[in-house]
PDB file of C-alpha atoms in Angstrom:
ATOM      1  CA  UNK A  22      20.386  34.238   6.724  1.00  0.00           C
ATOM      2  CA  UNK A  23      21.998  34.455   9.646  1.00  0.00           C
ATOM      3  CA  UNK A  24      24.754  32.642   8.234  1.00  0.00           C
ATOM      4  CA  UNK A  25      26.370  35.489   9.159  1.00  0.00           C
ATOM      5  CA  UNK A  26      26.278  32.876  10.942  1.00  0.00           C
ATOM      6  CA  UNK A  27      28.583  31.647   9.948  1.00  0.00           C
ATOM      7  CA  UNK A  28      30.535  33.927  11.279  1.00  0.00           C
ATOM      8  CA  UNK A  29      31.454  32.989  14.999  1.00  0.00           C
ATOM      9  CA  UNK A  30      30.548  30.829  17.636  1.00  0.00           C
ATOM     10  CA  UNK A  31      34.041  30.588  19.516  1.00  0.00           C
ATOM     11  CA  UNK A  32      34.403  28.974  23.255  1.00  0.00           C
ATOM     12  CA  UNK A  33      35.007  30.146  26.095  1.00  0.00           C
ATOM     13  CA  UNK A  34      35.795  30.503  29.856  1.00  0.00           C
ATOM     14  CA  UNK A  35      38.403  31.977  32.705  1.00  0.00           C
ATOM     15  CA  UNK A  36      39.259  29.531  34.884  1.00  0.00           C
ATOM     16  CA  UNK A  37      38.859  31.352  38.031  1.00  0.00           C
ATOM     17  CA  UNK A  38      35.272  32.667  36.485  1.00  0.00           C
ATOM     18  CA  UNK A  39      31.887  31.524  37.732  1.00  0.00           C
ATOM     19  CA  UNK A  40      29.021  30.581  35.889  1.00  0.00           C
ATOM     20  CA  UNK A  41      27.232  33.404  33.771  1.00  0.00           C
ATOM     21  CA  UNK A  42      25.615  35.684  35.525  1.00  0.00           C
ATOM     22  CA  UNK A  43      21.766  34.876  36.227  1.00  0.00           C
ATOM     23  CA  UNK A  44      20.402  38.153  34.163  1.00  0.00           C
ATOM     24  CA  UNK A  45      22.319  36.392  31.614  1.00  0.00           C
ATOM     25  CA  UNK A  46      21.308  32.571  31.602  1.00  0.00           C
ATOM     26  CA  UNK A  47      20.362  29.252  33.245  1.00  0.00           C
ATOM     27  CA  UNK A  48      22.717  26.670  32.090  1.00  0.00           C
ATOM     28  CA  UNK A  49      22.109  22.992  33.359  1.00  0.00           C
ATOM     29  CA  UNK A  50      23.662  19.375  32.550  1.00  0.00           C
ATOM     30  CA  UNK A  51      22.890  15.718  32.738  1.00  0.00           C
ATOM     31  CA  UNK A  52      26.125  13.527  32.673  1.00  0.00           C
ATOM     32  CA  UNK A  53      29.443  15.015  32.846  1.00  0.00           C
ATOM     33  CA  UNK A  54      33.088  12.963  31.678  1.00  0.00           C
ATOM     34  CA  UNK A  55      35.435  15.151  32.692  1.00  0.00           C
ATOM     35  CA  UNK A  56      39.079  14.182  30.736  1.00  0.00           C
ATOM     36  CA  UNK A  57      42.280  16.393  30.548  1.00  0.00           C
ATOM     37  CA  UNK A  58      41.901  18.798  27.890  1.00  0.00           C
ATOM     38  CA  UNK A  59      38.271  19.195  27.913  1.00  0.00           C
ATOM     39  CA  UNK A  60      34.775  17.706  29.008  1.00  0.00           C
ATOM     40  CA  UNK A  61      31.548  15.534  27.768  1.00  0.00           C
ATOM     41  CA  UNK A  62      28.048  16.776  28.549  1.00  0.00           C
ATOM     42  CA  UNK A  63      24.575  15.059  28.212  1.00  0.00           C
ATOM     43  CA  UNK A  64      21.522  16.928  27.844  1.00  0.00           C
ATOM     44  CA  UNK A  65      22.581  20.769  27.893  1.00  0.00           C
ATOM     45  CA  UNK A  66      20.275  23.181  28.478  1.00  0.00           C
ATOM     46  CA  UNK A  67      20.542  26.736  28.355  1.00  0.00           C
ATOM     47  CA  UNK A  68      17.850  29.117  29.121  1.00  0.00           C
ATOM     48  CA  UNK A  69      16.948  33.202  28.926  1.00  0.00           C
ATOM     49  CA  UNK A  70      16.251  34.290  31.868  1.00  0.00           C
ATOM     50  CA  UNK A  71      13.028  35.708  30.472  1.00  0.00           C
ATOM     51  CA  UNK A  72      11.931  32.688  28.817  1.00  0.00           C
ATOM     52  CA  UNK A  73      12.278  33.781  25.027  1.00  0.00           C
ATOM     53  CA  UNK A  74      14.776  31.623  23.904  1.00  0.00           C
ATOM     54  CA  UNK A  75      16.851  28.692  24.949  1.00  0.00           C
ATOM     55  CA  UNK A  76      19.049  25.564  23.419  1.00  0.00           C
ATOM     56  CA  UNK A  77      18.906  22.000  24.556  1.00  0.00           C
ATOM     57  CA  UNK A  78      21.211  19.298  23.078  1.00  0.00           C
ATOM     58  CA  UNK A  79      21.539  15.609  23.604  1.00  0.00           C
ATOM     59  CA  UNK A  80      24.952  15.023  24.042  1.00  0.00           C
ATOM     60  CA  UNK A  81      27.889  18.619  23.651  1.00  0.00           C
ATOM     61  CA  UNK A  82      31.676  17.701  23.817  1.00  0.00           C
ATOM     62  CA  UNK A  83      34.542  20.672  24.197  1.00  0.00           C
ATOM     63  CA  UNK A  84      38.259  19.770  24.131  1.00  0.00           C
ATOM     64  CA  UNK A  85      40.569  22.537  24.463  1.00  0.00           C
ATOM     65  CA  UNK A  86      42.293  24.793  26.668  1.00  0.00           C
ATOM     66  CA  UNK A  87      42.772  23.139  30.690  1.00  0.00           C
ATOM     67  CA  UNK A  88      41.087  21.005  32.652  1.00  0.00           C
ATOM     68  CA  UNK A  89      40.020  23.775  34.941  1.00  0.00           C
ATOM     69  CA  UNK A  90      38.897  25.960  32.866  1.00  0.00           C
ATOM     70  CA  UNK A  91      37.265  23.196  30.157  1.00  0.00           C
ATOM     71  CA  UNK A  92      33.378  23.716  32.329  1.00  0.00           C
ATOM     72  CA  UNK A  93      33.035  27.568  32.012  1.00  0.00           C
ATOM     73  CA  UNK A  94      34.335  27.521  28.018  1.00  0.00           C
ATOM     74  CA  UNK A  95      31.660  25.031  27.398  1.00  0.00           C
ATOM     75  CA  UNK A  96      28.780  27.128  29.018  1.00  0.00           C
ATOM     76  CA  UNK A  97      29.690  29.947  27.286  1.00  0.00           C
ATOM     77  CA  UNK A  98      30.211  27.896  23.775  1.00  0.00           C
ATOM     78  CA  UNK A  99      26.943  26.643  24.238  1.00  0.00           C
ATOM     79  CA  UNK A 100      25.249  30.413  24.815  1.00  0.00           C
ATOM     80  CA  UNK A 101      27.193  31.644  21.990  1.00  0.00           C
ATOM     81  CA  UNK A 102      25.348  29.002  19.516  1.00  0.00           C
ATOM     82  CA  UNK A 103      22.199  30.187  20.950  1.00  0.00           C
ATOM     83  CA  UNK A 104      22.818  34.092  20.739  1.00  0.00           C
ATOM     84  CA  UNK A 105      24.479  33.007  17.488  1.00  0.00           C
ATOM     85  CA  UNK A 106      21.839  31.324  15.731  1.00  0.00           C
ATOM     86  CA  UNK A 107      18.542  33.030  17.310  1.00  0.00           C
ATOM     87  CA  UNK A 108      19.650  36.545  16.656  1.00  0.00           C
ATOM     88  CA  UNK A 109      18.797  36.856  20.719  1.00  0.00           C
ATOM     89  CA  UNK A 110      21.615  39.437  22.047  1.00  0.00           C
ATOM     90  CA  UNK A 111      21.734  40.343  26.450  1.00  0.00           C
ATOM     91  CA  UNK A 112      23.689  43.036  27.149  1.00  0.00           C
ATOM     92  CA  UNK A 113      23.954  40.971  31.225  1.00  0.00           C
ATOM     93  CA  UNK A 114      26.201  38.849  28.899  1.00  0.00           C
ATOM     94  CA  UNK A 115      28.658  40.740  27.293  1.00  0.00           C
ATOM     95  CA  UNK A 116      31.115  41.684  30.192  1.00  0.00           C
ATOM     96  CA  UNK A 117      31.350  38.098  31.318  1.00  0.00           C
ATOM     97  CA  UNK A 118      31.866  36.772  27.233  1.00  0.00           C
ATOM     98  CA  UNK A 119      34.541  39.623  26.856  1.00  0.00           C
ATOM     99  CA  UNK A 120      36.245  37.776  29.827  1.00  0.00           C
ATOM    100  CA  UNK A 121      36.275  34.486  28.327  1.00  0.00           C
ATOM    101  CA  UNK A 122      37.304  35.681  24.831  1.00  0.00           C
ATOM    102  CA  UNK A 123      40.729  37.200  26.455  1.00  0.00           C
ATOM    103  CA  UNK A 124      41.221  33.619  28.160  1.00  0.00           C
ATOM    104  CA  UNK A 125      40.269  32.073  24.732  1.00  0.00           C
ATOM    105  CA  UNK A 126      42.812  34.735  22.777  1.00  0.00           C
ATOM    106  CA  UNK A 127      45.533  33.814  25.392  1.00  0.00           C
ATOM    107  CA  UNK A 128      44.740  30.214  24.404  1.00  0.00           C
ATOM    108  CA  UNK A 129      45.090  30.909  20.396  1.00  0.00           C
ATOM    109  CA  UNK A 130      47.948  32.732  20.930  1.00  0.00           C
ATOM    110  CA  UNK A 131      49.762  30.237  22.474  1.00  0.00           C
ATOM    111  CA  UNK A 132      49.379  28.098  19.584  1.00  0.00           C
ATOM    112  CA  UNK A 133      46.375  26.225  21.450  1.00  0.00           C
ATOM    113  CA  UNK A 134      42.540  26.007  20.068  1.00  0.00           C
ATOM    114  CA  UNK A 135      38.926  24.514  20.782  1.00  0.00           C
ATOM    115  CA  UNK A 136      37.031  21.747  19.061  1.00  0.00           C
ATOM    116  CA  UNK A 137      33.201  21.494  19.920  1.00  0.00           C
ATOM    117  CA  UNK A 138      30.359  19.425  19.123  1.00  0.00           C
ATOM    118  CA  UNK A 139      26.744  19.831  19.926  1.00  0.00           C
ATOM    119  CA  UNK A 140      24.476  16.524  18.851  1.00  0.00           C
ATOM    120  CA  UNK A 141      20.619  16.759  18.387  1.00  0.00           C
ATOM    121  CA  UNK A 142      20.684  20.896  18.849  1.00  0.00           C
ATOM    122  CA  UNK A 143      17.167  22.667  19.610  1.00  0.00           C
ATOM    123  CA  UNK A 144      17.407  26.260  19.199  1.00  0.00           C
ATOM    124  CA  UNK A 145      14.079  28.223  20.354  1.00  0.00           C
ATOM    125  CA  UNK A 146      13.297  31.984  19.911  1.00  0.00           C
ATOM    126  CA  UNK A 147       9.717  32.261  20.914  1.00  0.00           C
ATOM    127  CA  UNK A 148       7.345  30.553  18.615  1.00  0.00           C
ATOM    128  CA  UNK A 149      10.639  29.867  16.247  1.00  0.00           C
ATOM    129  CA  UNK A 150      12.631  26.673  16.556  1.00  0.00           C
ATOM    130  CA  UNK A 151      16.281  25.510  14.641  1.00  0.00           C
ATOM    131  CA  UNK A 152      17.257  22.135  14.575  1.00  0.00           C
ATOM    132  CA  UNK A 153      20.451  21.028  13.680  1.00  0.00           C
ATOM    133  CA  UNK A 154      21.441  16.998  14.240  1.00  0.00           C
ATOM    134  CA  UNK A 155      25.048  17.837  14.372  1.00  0.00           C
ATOM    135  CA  UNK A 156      26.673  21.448  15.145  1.00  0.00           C
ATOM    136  CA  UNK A 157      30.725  21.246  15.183  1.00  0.00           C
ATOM    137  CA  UNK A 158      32.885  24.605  15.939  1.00  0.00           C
ATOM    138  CA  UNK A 159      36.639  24.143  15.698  1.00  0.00           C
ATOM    139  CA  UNK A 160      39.421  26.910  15.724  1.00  0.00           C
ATOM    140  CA  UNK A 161      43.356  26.736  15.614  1.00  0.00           C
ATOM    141  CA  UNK A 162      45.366  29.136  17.036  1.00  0.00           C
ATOM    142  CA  UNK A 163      49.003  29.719  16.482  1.00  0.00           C
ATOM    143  CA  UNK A 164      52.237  31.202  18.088  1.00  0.00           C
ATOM    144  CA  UNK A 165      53.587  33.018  14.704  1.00  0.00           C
ATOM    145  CA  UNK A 166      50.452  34.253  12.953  1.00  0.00           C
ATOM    146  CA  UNK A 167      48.246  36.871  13.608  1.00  0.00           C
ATOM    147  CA  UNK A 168      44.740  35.200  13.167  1.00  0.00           C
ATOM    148  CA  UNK A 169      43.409  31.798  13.929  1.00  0.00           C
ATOM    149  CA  UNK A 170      41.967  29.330  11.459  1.00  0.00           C
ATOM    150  CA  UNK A 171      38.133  28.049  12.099  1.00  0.00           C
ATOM    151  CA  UNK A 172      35.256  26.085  10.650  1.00  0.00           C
ATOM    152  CA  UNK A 173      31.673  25.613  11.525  1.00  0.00           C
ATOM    153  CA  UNK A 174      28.986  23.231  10.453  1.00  0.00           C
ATOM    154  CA  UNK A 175      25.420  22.977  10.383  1.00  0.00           C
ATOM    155  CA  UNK A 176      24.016  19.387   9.450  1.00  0.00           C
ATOM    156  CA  UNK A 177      20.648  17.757   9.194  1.00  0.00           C
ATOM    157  CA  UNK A 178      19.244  21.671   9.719  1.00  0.00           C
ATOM    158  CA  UNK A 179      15.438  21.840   9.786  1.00  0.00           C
ATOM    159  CA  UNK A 180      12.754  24.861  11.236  1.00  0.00           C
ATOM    160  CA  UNK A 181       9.422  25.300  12.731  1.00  0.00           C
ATOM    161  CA  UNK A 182       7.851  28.939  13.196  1.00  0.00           C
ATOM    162  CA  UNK A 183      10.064  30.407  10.497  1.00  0.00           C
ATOM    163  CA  UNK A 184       9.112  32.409   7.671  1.00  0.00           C
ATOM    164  CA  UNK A 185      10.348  31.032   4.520  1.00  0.00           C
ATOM    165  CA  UNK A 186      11.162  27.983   5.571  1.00  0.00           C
ATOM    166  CA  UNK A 187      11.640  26.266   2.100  1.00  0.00           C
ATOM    167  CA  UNK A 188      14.313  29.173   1.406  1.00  0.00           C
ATOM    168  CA  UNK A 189      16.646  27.946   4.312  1.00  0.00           C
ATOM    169  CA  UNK A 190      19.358  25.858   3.846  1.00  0.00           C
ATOM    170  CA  UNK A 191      19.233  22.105   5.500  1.00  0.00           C
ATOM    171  CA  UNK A 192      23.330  22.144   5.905  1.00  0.00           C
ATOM    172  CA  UNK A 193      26.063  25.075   6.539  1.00  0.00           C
ATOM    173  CA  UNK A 194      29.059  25.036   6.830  1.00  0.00           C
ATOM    174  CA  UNK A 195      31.990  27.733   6.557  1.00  0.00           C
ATOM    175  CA  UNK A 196      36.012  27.913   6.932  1.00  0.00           C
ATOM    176  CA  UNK A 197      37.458  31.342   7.580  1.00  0.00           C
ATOM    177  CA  UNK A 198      40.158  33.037  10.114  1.00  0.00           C
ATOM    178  CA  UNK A 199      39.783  36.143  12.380  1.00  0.00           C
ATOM    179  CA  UNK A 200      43.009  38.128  14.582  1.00  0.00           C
ATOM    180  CA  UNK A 201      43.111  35.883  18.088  1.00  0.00           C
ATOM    181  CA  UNK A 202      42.873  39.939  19.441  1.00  0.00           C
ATOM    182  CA  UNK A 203      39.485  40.547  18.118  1.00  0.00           C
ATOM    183  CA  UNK A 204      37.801  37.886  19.709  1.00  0.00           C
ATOM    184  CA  UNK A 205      36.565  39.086  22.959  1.00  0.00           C
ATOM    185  CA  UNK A 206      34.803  41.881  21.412  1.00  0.00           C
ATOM    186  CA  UNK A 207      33.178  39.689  19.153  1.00  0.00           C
ATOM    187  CA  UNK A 208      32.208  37.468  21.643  1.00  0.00           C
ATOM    188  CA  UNK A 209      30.467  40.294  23.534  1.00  0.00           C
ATOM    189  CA  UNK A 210      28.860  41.061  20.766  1.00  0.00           C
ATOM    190  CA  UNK A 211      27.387  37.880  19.760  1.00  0.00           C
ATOM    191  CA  UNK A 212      25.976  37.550  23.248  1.00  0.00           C
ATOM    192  CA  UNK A 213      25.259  40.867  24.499  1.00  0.00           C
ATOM    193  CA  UNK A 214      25.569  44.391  22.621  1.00  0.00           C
ATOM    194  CA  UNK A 215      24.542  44.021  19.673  1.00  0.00           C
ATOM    195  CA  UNK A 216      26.575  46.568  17.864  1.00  0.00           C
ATOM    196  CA  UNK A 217      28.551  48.628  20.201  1.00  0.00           C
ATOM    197  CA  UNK A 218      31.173  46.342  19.972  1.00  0.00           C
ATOM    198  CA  UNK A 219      34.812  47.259  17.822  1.00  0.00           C
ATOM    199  CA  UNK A 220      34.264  45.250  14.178  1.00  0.00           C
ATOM    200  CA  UNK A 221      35.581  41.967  14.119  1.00  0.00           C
ATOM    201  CA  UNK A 222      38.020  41.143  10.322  1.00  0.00           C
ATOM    202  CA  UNK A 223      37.099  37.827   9.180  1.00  0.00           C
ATOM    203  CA  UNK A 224      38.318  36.363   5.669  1.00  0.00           C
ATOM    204  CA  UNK A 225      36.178  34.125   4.410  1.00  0.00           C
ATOM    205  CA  UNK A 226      38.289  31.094   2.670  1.00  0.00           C
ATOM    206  CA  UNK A 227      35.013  28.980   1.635  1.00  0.00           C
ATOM    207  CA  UNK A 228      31.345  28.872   2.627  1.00  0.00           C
ATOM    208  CA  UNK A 229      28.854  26.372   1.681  1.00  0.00           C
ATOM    209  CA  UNK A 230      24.913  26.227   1.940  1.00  0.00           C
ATOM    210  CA  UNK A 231      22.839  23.441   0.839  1.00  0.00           C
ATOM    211  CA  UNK A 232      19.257  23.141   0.331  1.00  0.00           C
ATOM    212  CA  UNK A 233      17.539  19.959  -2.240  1.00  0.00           C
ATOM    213  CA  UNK A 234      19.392  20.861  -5.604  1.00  0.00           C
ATOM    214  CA  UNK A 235      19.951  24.367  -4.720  1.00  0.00           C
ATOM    215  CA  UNK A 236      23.861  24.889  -3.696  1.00  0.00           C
ATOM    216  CA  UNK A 237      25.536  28.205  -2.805  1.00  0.00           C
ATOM    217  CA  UNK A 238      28.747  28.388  -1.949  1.00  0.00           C
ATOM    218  CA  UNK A 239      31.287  31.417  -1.645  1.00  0.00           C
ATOM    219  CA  UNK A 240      34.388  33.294  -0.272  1.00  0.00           C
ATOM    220  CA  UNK A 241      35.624  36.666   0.792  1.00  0.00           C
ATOM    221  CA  UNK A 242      35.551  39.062   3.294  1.00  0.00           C
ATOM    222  CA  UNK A 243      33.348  40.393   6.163  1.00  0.00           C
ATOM    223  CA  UNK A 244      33.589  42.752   8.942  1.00  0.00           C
ATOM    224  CA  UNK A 245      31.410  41.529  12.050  1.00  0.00           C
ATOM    225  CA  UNK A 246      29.811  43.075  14.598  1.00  0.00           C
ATOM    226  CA  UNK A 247      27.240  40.677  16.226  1.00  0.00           C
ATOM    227  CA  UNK A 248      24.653  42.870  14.121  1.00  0.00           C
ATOM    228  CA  UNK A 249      23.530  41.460  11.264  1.00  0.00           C
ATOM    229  CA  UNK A 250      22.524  45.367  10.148  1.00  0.00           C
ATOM    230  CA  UNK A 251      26.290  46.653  10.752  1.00  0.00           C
ATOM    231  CA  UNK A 252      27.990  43.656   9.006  1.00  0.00           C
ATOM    232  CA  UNK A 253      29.810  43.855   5.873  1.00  0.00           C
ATOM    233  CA  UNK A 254      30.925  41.370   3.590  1.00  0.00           C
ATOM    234  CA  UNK A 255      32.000  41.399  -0.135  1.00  0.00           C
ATOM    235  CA  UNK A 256      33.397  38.620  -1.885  1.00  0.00           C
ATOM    236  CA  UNK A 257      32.476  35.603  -4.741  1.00  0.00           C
ATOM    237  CA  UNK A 258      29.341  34.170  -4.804  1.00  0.00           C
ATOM    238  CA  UNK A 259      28.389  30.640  -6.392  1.00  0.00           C
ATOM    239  CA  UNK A 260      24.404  28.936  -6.966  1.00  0.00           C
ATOM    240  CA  UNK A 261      23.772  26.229  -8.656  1.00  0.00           C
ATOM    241  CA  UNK A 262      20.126  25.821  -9.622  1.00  0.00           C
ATOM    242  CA  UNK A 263      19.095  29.364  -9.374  1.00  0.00           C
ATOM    243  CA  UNK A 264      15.775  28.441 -11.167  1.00  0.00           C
ATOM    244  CA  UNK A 265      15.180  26.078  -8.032  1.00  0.00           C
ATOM    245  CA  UNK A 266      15.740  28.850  -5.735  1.00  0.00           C
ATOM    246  CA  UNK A 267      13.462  31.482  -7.531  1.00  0.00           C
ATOM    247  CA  UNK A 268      10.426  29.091  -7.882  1.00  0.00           C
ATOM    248  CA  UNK A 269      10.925  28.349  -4.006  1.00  0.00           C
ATOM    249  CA  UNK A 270      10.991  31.908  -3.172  1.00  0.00           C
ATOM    250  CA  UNK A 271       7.568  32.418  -5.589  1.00  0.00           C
ATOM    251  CA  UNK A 272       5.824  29.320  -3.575  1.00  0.00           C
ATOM    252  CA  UNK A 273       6.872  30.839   0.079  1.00  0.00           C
ATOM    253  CA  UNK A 274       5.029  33.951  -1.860  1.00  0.00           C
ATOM    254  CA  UNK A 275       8.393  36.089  -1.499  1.00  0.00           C
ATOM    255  CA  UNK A 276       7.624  38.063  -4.825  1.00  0.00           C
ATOM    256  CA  UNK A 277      10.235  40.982  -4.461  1.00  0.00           C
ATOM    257  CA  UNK A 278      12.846  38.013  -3.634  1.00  0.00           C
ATOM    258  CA  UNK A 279      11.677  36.101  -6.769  1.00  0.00           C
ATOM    259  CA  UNK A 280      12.216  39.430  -8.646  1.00  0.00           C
ATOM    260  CA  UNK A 281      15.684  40.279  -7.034  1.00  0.00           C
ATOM    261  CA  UNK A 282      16.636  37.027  -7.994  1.00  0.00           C
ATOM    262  CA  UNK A 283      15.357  37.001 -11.132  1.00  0.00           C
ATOM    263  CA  UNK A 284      17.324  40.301 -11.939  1.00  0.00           C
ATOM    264  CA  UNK A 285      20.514  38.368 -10.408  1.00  0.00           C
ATOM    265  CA  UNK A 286      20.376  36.392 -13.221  1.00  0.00           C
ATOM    266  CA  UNK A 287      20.263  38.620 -15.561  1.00  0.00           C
ATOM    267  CA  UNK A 288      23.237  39.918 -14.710  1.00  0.00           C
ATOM    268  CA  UNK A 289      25.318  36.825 -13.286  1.00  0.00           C
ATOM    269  CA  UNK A 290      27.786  34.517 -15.378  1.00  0.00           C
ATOM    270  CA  UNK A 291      26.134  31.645 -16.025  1.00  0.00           C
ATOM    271  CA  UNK A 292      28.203  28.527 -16.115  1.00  0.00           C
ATOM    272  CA  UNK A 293      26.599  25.265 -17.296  1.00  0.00           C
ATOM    273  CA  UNK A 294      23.699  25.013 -14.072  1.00  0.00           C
ATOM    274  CA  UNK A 295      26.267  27.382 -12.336  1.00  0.00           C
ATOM    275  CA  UNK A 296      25.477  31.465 -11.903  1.00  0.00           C
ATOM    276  CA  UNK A 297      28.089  33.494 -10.529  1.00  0.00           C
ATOM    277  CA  UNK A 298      28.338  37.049  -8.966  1.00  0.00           C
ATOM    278  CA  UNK A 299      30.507  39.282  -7.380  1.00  0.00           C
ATOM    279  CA  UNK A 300      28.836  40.418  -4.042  1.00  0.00           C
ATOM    280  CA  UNK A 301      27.911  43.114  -1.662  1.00  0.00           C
ATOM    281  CA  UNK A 302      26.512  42.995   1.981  1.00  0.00           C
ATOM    282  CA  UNK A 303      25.843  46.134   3.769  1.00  0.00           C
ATOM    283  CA  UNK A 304      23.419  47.831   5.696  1.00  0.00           C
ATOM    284  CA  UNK A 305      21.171  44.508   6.219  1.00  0.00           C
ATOM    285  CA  UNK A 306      21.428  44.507   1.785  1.00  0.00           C
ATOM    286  CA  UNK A 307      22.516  42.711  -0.273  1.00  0.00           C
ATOM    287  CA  UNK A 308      23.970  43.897  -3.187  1.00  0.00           C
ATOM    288  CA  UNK A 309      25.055  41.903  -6.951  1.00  0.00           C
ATOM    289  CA  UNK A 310      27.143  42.849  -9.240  1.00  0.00           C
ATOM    290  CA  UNK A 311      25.914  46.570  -8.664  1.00  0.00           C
ATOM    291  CA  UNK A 312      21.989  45.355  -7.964  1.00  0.00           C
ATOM    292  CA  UNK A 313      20.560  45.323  -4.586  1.00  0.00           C
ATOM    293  CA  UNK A 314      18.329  42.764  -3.770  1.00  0.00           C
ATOM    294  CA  UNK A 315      15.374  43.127  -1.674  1.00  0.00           C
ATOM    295  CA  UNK A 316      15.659  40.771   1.152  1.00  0.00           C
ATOM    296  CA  UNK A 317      13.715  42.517   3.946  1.00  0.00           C
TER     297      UNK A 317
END
């Protein structure tokens, strides 16, 4: 999953900066509160410019940062959810993201940081479509340590024109910090360049997935890229009701997932309804206690 996702949707925008450029996106707004450390949008919308993908929300509110600077950090939030969660990268985007991460790292340095919410999120990739009913970002910065501290979460998630639907968690959510420094590459790559970008360090303090009765949850380490092929991650893994999990991947008639799963197992440490794993990701794989599974 993209939870990789998990990894980093982070705000942000210069103040003397002007929208993102048009090869880039459209970004519209209904509504705007403007207040003193941030601002209140209804009905965001952000389109490709080639039509493939967009995000619409009902209501997004960013505080954080100035005043002057508070419009142009929410646009580019907003397109970092959609690059985020879509997989959709524009290389028209990454020089103006870059720009806002250094604003954003001057921000976390100084001991500032960003709290966002997007209500009612649509997230469209061609025939594909995310919905999430709440979306909340929120990082920390500080003038003494090295990295900032972050969370994101996914609730009420549901999808349309997605393979394996039934296999996708309904809520996300993840805590982790990343060096302040190593944001505006990561930001370009999220957006634009896919994988050109320096790796991003992340550790990985607690991550969460939910589906019915089937619960994985985690912690560790990962080293980003925007690339969900040139990410790495190792760390503790956690699911409760792995049977659940293995007959949903042999309805969505994902045999070699069944089987990968089903040689998990056999391997894990099972605790009560609880199996647990040391993990691997690498190379788009993931690996298990020594057993890579076959997830593409």
């Amino acid at each position: 999953m993209s939870l990789g996702l998990c990894a980093a949707v982070v705000p942000l925008r210069a103040t003397q900066a002007a929208a993102p450029p048009a090869a880039c996106a459209v970004i519209t707004h209904g509504a705007t509160q403007d207040s003193a450390h941030g601002v209140t949008y209804e009905n965001v919308v952000v389109h490709a410019p080639d039509g493939s993908g967009g995000l619409t929300a009902s209501k997004m509110t960013l505080t954080g940062g100035t005043a002057e600077a508070a419009h142009d950090q929410a646009d580019a939030a907003s397109l970092l959810l959609m690059s985020a969660i879509t997989g959709r990268h524009n290389t028209a985007c990454s020089d103006w993201l870059a720009q806002q991460g250094k604003i954003a790292a001057t921000t976390l340095k100084a001991g500032g940081g960003y709290d966002i919410t997007w209500t009612n999120a649509v997230l469209t990739h061609g025939s594909s479509r995310v919905n999430s009913s709440t979306a909340h970002f929120k990082v920390d910065g500080s003038t003494s340590a090295h990295t900032s501290a972050a969370t994101l979460a996914l609730s009420g998630m549901s999808f349309q024109g997605i393979s394996n639907e039934a296999l996708l968690p309904s809520s996300a959510s993840a805590a982790f910090s990343l060096p302040a420094s190593e944001l505006p590459a990561l930001m370009a790559a999220i957006g634009g360049r896919a994988s050109a970008a320096p790796a991003v360090h992340v550790t990985i303090s607690s991550f969460d997935a939910v589906r019915d009765t089937v619960h994985l949850k985690g912690n560790g380490t990962a080293t980003l890229t925007g690339d969900v092929n040139a990410t790495t991650a190792s760390g503790h893994l956690e699911i409760s009701n792995l049977e659940a999990l293995i007959e949903k991947a042999r309805d969505a008639r994902q045999m070699k997932l069944a089987a990968g799963l089903v040689l998990a197992r056999l391997v894990s440490h099972a605790q009560n309804d609880v199996n647990v794993w040391n993990t691997v990701w690498q190379g788009g794989v993931l690996t298990v206690n020594g057993f890579p599974l076959p997830l593409h």
